[in-house]
């Protein structure tokens, strides 16, 4: 794995090319200056020898124009003319040039290698620090996840315990009131007892819903899937809410094949569809209409449940699946649990549920369930 990028390598290379070029420019300028000076000295030395001048004075003394001109004349007399001066100049400036270039190149390459090493070391250090930060973040997120799961399981256990505690006395009170109603001759008292029974039935339904939701939240159950006839499960869910539809004279229509096989947990799938049909019935006005269809599309079962009640707004299409959510049109005895519970059940069957846009007045729920056959797995579920 590269610890620094191509951009960093280009940056380092460019830096040392600039340094190399700068050094060579300075060297060449200095060398040309020295070459010019020593060429003049050498020509003056030739001229001084013509005048029998002291050699030390010619080399280390002040520049004498007379000696310089005499030297030039000697070069011309030798037949070299201007070429002799140029050759002398080129010879002087060539001394040590190759070695200087080689040493400069080695210096720049050494500096480039050191910069690459330092950049790589810094990149490795930065990568280790970033990995440490990521590890700390992963640890923190895992701790938060574990805490949330633990709290959710704890809350689910509390809800399950409360629901169990409520279920037993509610059932006992229901039996006692039904016995009293059968024994009571006074019509008014019978009516009052009937109202009490209805309220207890409502409490019993709410307790059962809370217990089922608590079981799913606590993670104590999972779907025990086997091959089931989805059409039969849908018909059983329809029959479960028939009394509610009959009380409101709702026209119910369905287009469901006789046999559609699905790998699922029959109890929980019935529960999910029963909640959706109950919700549709509650939001459909008297003499309204409910329609349910089942089709196959893209390897999925496409179930749609339409009701002629009020249309759900765009903002509410996701919120209605939140637990305990209630719209303005919900009845006071609505729990706000059913839709959330249905969504969780479908999710545990790798399915989805959503509200569709519709051209007609009303609301349409779409449920998509994958068509596949899975091996039986899971623990036994207690039907409530």
mmCIF file with all atom_site columns, C-alpha atoms in Angstrom, residues 124-219:
data_model
loop_
_atom_site.group_PDB
_atom_site.id
_atom_site.type_symbol
_atom_site.label_atom_id
_atom_site.label_alt_id
_atom_site.label_comp_id
_atom_site.label_asym_id
_atom_site.label_entity_id
_atom_site.label_seq_id
_atom_site.pdbx_PDB_ins_code
_atom_site.Cartn_x
_atom_site.Cartn_y
_atom_site.Cartn_z
_atom_site.occupancy
_atom_site.B_iso_or_equiv
_atom_site.pdbx_formal_charge
_atom_site.auth_seq_id
_atom_site.auth_comp_id
_atom_site.auth_asym_id
_atom_site.auth_atom_id
_atom_site.pdbx_PDB_model_num
ATOM 1  C CA . UNK A 1 124 ? 2.453   6.284   7.865  1.00 0.00 ? 124 UNK A CA 1
ATOM 2  C CA . UNK A 1 125 ? 2.167   8.202   11.115 1.00 0.00 ? 125 UNK A CA 1
ATOM 3  C CA . UNK A 1 126 ? -0.926  10.032  9.833  1.00 0.00 ? 126 UNK A CA 1
ATOM 4  C CA . UNK A 1 127 ? -2.438  6.743   8.651  1.00 0.00 ? 127 UNK A CA 1
ATOM 5  C CA . UNK A 1 128 ? -1.822  5.129   12.044 1.00 0.00 ? 128 UNK A CA 1
ATOM 6  C CA . UNK A 1 129 ? -3.380  8.118   13.776 1.00 0.00 ? 129 UNK A CA 1
ATOM 7  C CA . UNK A 1 130 ? -6.371  8.062   11.431 1.00 0.00 ? 130 UNK A CA 1
ATOM 8  C CA . UNK A 1 131 ? -6.767  4.312   11.977 1.00 0.00 ? 131 UNK A CA 1
ATOM 9  C CA . UNK A 1 132 ? -6.601  4.871   15.725 1.00 0.00 ? 132 UNK A CA 1
ATOM 10 C CA . UNK A 1 133 ? -9.321  7.507   15.448 1.00 0.00 ? 133 UNK A CA 1
ATOM 11 C CA . UNK A 1 134 ? -11.435 5.183   13.295 1.00 0.00 ? 134 UNK A CA 1
ATOM 12 C CA . UNK A 1 135 ? -10.940 2.337   15.755 1.00 0.00 ? 135 UNK A CA 1
ATOM 13 C CA . UNK A 1 136 ? -11.957 4.549   18.651 1.00 0.00 ? 136 UNK A CA 1
ATOM 14 C CA . UNK A 1 137 ? -15.007 5.667   16.666 1.00 0.00 ? 137 UNK A CA 1
ATOM 15 C CA . UNK A 1 138 ? -15.917 2.061   15.848 1.00 0.00 ? 138 UNK A CA 1
ATOM 16 C CA . UNK A 1 139 ? -15.518 1.127   19.496 1.00 0.00 ? 139 UNK A CA 1
ATOM 17 C CA . UNK A 1 140 ? -17.675 4.054   20.582 1.00 0.00 ? 140 UNK A CA 1
ATOM 18 C CA . UNK A 1 141 ? -20.372 3.220   18.022 1.00 0.00 ? 141 UNK A CA 1
ATOM 19 C CA . UNK A 1 142 ? -20.310 -0.457  19.038 1.00 0.00 ? 142 UNK A CA 1
ATOM 20 C CA . UNK A 1 143 ? -20.655 0.488   22.693 1.00 0.00 ? 143 UNK A CA 1
ATOM 21 C CA . UNK A 1 144 ? -23.578 2.770   21.853 1.00 0.00 ? 144 UNK A CA 1
ATOM 22 C CA . UNK A 1 145 ? -25.141 0.018   19.728 1.00 0.00 ? 145 UNK A CA 1
ATOM 23 C CA . UNK A 1 146 ? -24.713 -2.527  22.512 1.00 0.00 ? 146 UNK A CA 1
ATOM 24 C CA . UNK A 1 147 ? -26.209 -0.070  24.993 1.00 0.00 ? 147 UNK A CA 1
ATOM 25 C CA . UNK A 1 148 ? -29.210 0.611   22.749 1.00 0.00 ? 148 UNK A CA 1
ATOM 26 C CA . UNK A 1 149 ? -29.748 -3.119  22.176 1.00 0.00 ? 149 UNK A CA 1
ATOM 27 C CA . UNK A 1 150 ? -29.461 -3.807  25.890 1.00 0.00 ? 150 UNK A CA 1
ATOM 28 C CA . UNK A 1 151 ? -31.905 -1.025  26.757 1.00 0.00 ? 151 UNK A CA 1
ATOM 29 C CA . UNK A 1 152 ? -34.274 -2.193  24.030 1.00 0.00 ? 152 UNK A CA 1
ATOM 30 C CA . UNK A 1 153 ? -34.168 -5.739  25.339 1.00 0.00 ? 153 UNK A CA 1
ATOM 31 C CA . UNK A 1 154 ? -34.701 -4.452  28.862 1.00 0.00 ? 154 UNK A CA 1
ATOM 32 C CA . UNK A 1 155 ? -37.670 -2.329  27.773 1.00 0.00 ? 155 UNK A CA 1
ATOM 33 C CA . UNK A 1 156 ? -39.073 -5.254  25.819 1.00 0.00 ? 156 UNK A CA 1
ATOM 34 C CA . UNK A 1 157 ? -38.753 -7.466  28.888 1.00 0.00 ? 157 UNK A CA 1
ATOM 35 C CA . UNK A 1 158 ? -40.528 -4.832  31.007 1.00 0.00 ? 158 UNK A CA 1
ATOM 36 C CA . UNK A 1 159 ? -43.349 -4.513  28.466 1.00 0.00 ? 159 UNK A CA 1
ATOM 37 C CA . UNK A 1 160 ? -43.642 -8.278  28.169 1.00 0.00 ? 160 UNK A CA 1
ATOM 38 C CA . UNK A 1 161 ? -43.822 -8.662  31.933 1.00 0.00 ? 161 UNK A CA 1
ATOM 39 C CA . UNK A 1 162 ? -46.439 -5.901  32.231 1.00 0.00 ? 162 UNK A CA 1
ATOM 40 C CA . UNK A 1 163 ? -48.492 -7.398  29.388 1.00 0.00 ? 163 UNK A CA 1
ATOM 41 C CA . UNK A 1 164 ? -48.409 -10.832 31.040 1.00 0.00 ? 164 UNK A CA 1
ATOM 42 C CA . UNK A 1 165 ? -49.423 -9.310  34.364 1.00 0.00 ? 165 UNK A CA 1
ATOM 43 C CA . UNK A 1 166 ? -52.387 -7.589  32.708 1.00 0.00 ? 166 UNK A CA 1
ATOM 44 C CA . UNK A 1 167 ? -53.464 -10.569 30.636 1.00 0.00 ? 167 UNK A CA 1
ATOM 45 C CA . UNK A 1 168 ? -54.364 -12.910 33.488 1.00 0.00 ? 168 UNK A CA 1
ATOM 46 C CA . UNK A 1 169 ? -56.618 -10.590 35.532 1.00 0.00 ? 169 UNK A CA 1
ATOM 47 C CA . UNK A 1 170 ? -58.227 -9.253  32.356 1.00 0.00 ? 170 UNK A CA 1
ATOM 48 C CA . UNK A 1 171 ? -59.186 -12.769 31.292 1.00 0.00 ? 171 UNK A CA 1
ATOM 49 C CA . UNK A 1 172 ? -60.562 -13.497 34.763 1.00 0.00 ? 172 UNK A CA 1
ATOM 50 C CA . UNK A 1 173 ? -62.629 -10.311 34.788 1.00 0.00 ? 173 UNK A CA 1
ATOM 51 C CA . UNK A 1 174 ? -63.938 -11.095 31.301 1.00 0.00 ? 174 UNK A CA 1
ATOM 52 C CA . UNK A 1 175 ? -65.205 -14.518 32.375 1.00 0.00 ? 175 UNK A CA 1
ATOM 53 C CA . UNK A 1 176 ? -66.820 -13.076 35.507 1.00 0.00 ? 176 UNK A CA 1
ATOM 54 C CA . UNK A 1 177 ? -68.609 -10.306 33.609 1.00 0.00 ? 177 UNK A CA 1
ATOM 55 C CA . UNK A 1 178 ? -69.849 -12.688 30.929 1.00 0.00 ? 178 UNK A CA 1
ATOM 56 C CA . UNK A 1 179 ? -71.240 -14.963 33.644 1.00 0.00 ? 179 UNK A CA 1
ATOM 57 C CA . UNK A 1 180 ? -72.973 -12.038 35.337 1.00 0.00 ? 180 UNK A CA 1
ATOM 58 C CA . UNK A 1 181 ? -74.407 -10.872 32.021 1.00 0.00 ? 181 UNK A CA 1
ATOM 59 C CA . UNK A 1 182 ? -75.872 -14.301 31.349 1.00 0.00 ? 182 UNK A CA 1
ATOM 60 C CA . UNK A 1 183 ? -77.415 -14.400 34.833 1.00 0.00 ? 183 UNK A CA 1
ATOM 61 C CA . UNK A 1 184 ? -78.687 -10.811 34.834 1.00 0.00 ? 184 UNK A CA 1
ATOM 62 C CA . UNK A 1 185 ? -82.374 -10.306 33.941 1.00 0.00 ? 185 UNK A CA 1
ATOM 63 C CA . UNK A 1 186 ? -82.407 -6.497  34.012 1.00 0.00 ? 186 UNK A CA 1
ATOM 64 C CA . UNK A 1 187 ? -81.797 -5.124  30.471 1.00 0.00 ? 187 UNK A CA 1
ATOM 65 C CA . UNK A 1 188 ? -80.084 -1.943  31.668 1.00 0.00 ? 188 UNK A CA 1
ATOM 66 C CA . UNK A 1 189 ? -77.656 -3.905  33.792 1.00 0.00 ? 189 UNK A CA 1
ATOM 67 C CA . UNK A 1 190 ? -77.040 -6.279  30.906 1.00 0.00 ? 190 UNK A CA 1
ATOM 68 C CA . UNK A 1 191 ? -76.212 -3.277  28.718 1.00 0.00 ? 191 UNK A CA 1
ATOM 69 C CA . UNK A 1 192 ? -73.806 -1.922  31.331 1.00 0.00 ? 192 UNK A CA 1
ATOM 70 C CA . UNK A 1 193 ? -72.155 -5.304  31.681 1.00 0.00 ? 193 UNK A CA 1
ATOM 71 C CA . UNK A 1 194 ? -71.849 -5.479  27.881 1.00 0.00 ? 194 UNK A CA 1
ATOM 72 C CA . UNK A 1 195 ? -70.061 -2.132  27.875 1.00 0.00 ? 195 UNK A CA 1
ATOM 73 C CA . UNK A 1 196 ? -67.661 -3.388  30.526 1.00 0.00 ? 196 UNK A CA 1
ATOM 74 C CA . UNK A 1 197 ? -67.007 -6.519  28.481 1.00 0.00 ? 197 UNK A CA 1
ATOM 75 C CA . UNK A 1 198 ? -66.271 -4.397  25.395 1.00 0.00 ? 198 UNK A CA 1
ATOM 76 C CA . UNK A 1 199 ? -63.775 -2.305  27.350 1.00 0.00 ? 199 UNK A CA 1
ATOM 77 C CA . UNK A 1 200 ? -62.083 -5.437  28.692 1.00 0.00 ? 200 UNK A CA 1
ATOM 78 C CA . UNK A 1 201 ? -61.917 -6.851  25.174 1.00 0.00 ? 201 UNK A CA 1
ATOM 79 C CA . UNK A 1 202 ? -60.220 -3.627  24.098 1.00 0.00 ? 202 UNK A CA 1
ATOM 80 C CA . UNK A 1 203 ? -57.765 -3.946  26.992 1.00 0.00 ? 203 UNK A CA 1
ATOM 81 C CA . UNK A 1 204 ? -57.156 -7.569  26.045 1.00 0.00 ? 204 UNK A CA 1
ATOM 82 C CA . UNK A 1 205 ? -56.411 -6.629  22.416 1.00 0.00 ? 205 UNK A CA 1
ATOM 83 C CA . UNK A 1 206 ? -54.055 -3.861  23.517 1.00 0.00 ? 206 UNK A CA 1
ATOM 84 C CA . UNK A 1 207 ? -52.286 -6.199  25.939 1.00 0.00 ? 207 UNK A CA 1
ATOM 85 C CA . UNK A 1 208 ? -51.845 -8.825  23.225 1.00 0.00 ? 208 UNK A CA 1
ATOM 86 C CA . UNK A 1 209 ? -50.460 -6.219  20.799 1.00 0.00 ? 209 UNK A CA 1
ATOM 87 C CA . UNK A 1 210 ? -48.050 -4.886  23.395 1.00 0.00 ? 210 UNK A CA 1
ATOM 88 C CA . UNK A 1 211 ? -46.890 -8.389  24.236 1.00 0.00 ? 211 UNK A CA 1
ATOM 89 C CA . UNK A 1 212 ? -46.273 -9.255  20.581 1.00 0.00 ? 212 UNK A CA 1
ATOM 90 C CA . UNK A 1 213 ? -44.391 -6.005  20.034 1.00 0.00 ? 213 UNK A CA 1
ATOM 91 C CA . UNK A 1 214 ? -42.343 -6.608  23.190 1.00 0.00 ? 214 UNK A CA 1
ATOM 92 C CA . UNK A 1 215 ? -41.452 -10.112 22.008 1.00 0.00 ? 215 UNK A CA 1
ATOM 93 C CA . UNK A 1 216 ? -40.114 -8.761  18.719 1.00 0.00 ? 216 UNK A CA 1
ATOM 94 C CA . UNK A 1 217 ? -38.284 -5.836  20.351 1.00 0.00 ? 217 UNK A CA 1
ATOM 95 C CA . UNK A 1 218 ? -36.585 -8.034  22.915 1.00 0.00 ? 218 UNK A CA 1
ATOM 96 C CA . UNK A 1 219 ? -35.247 -10.349 20.200 1.00 0.00 ? 219 UNK A CA 1
#
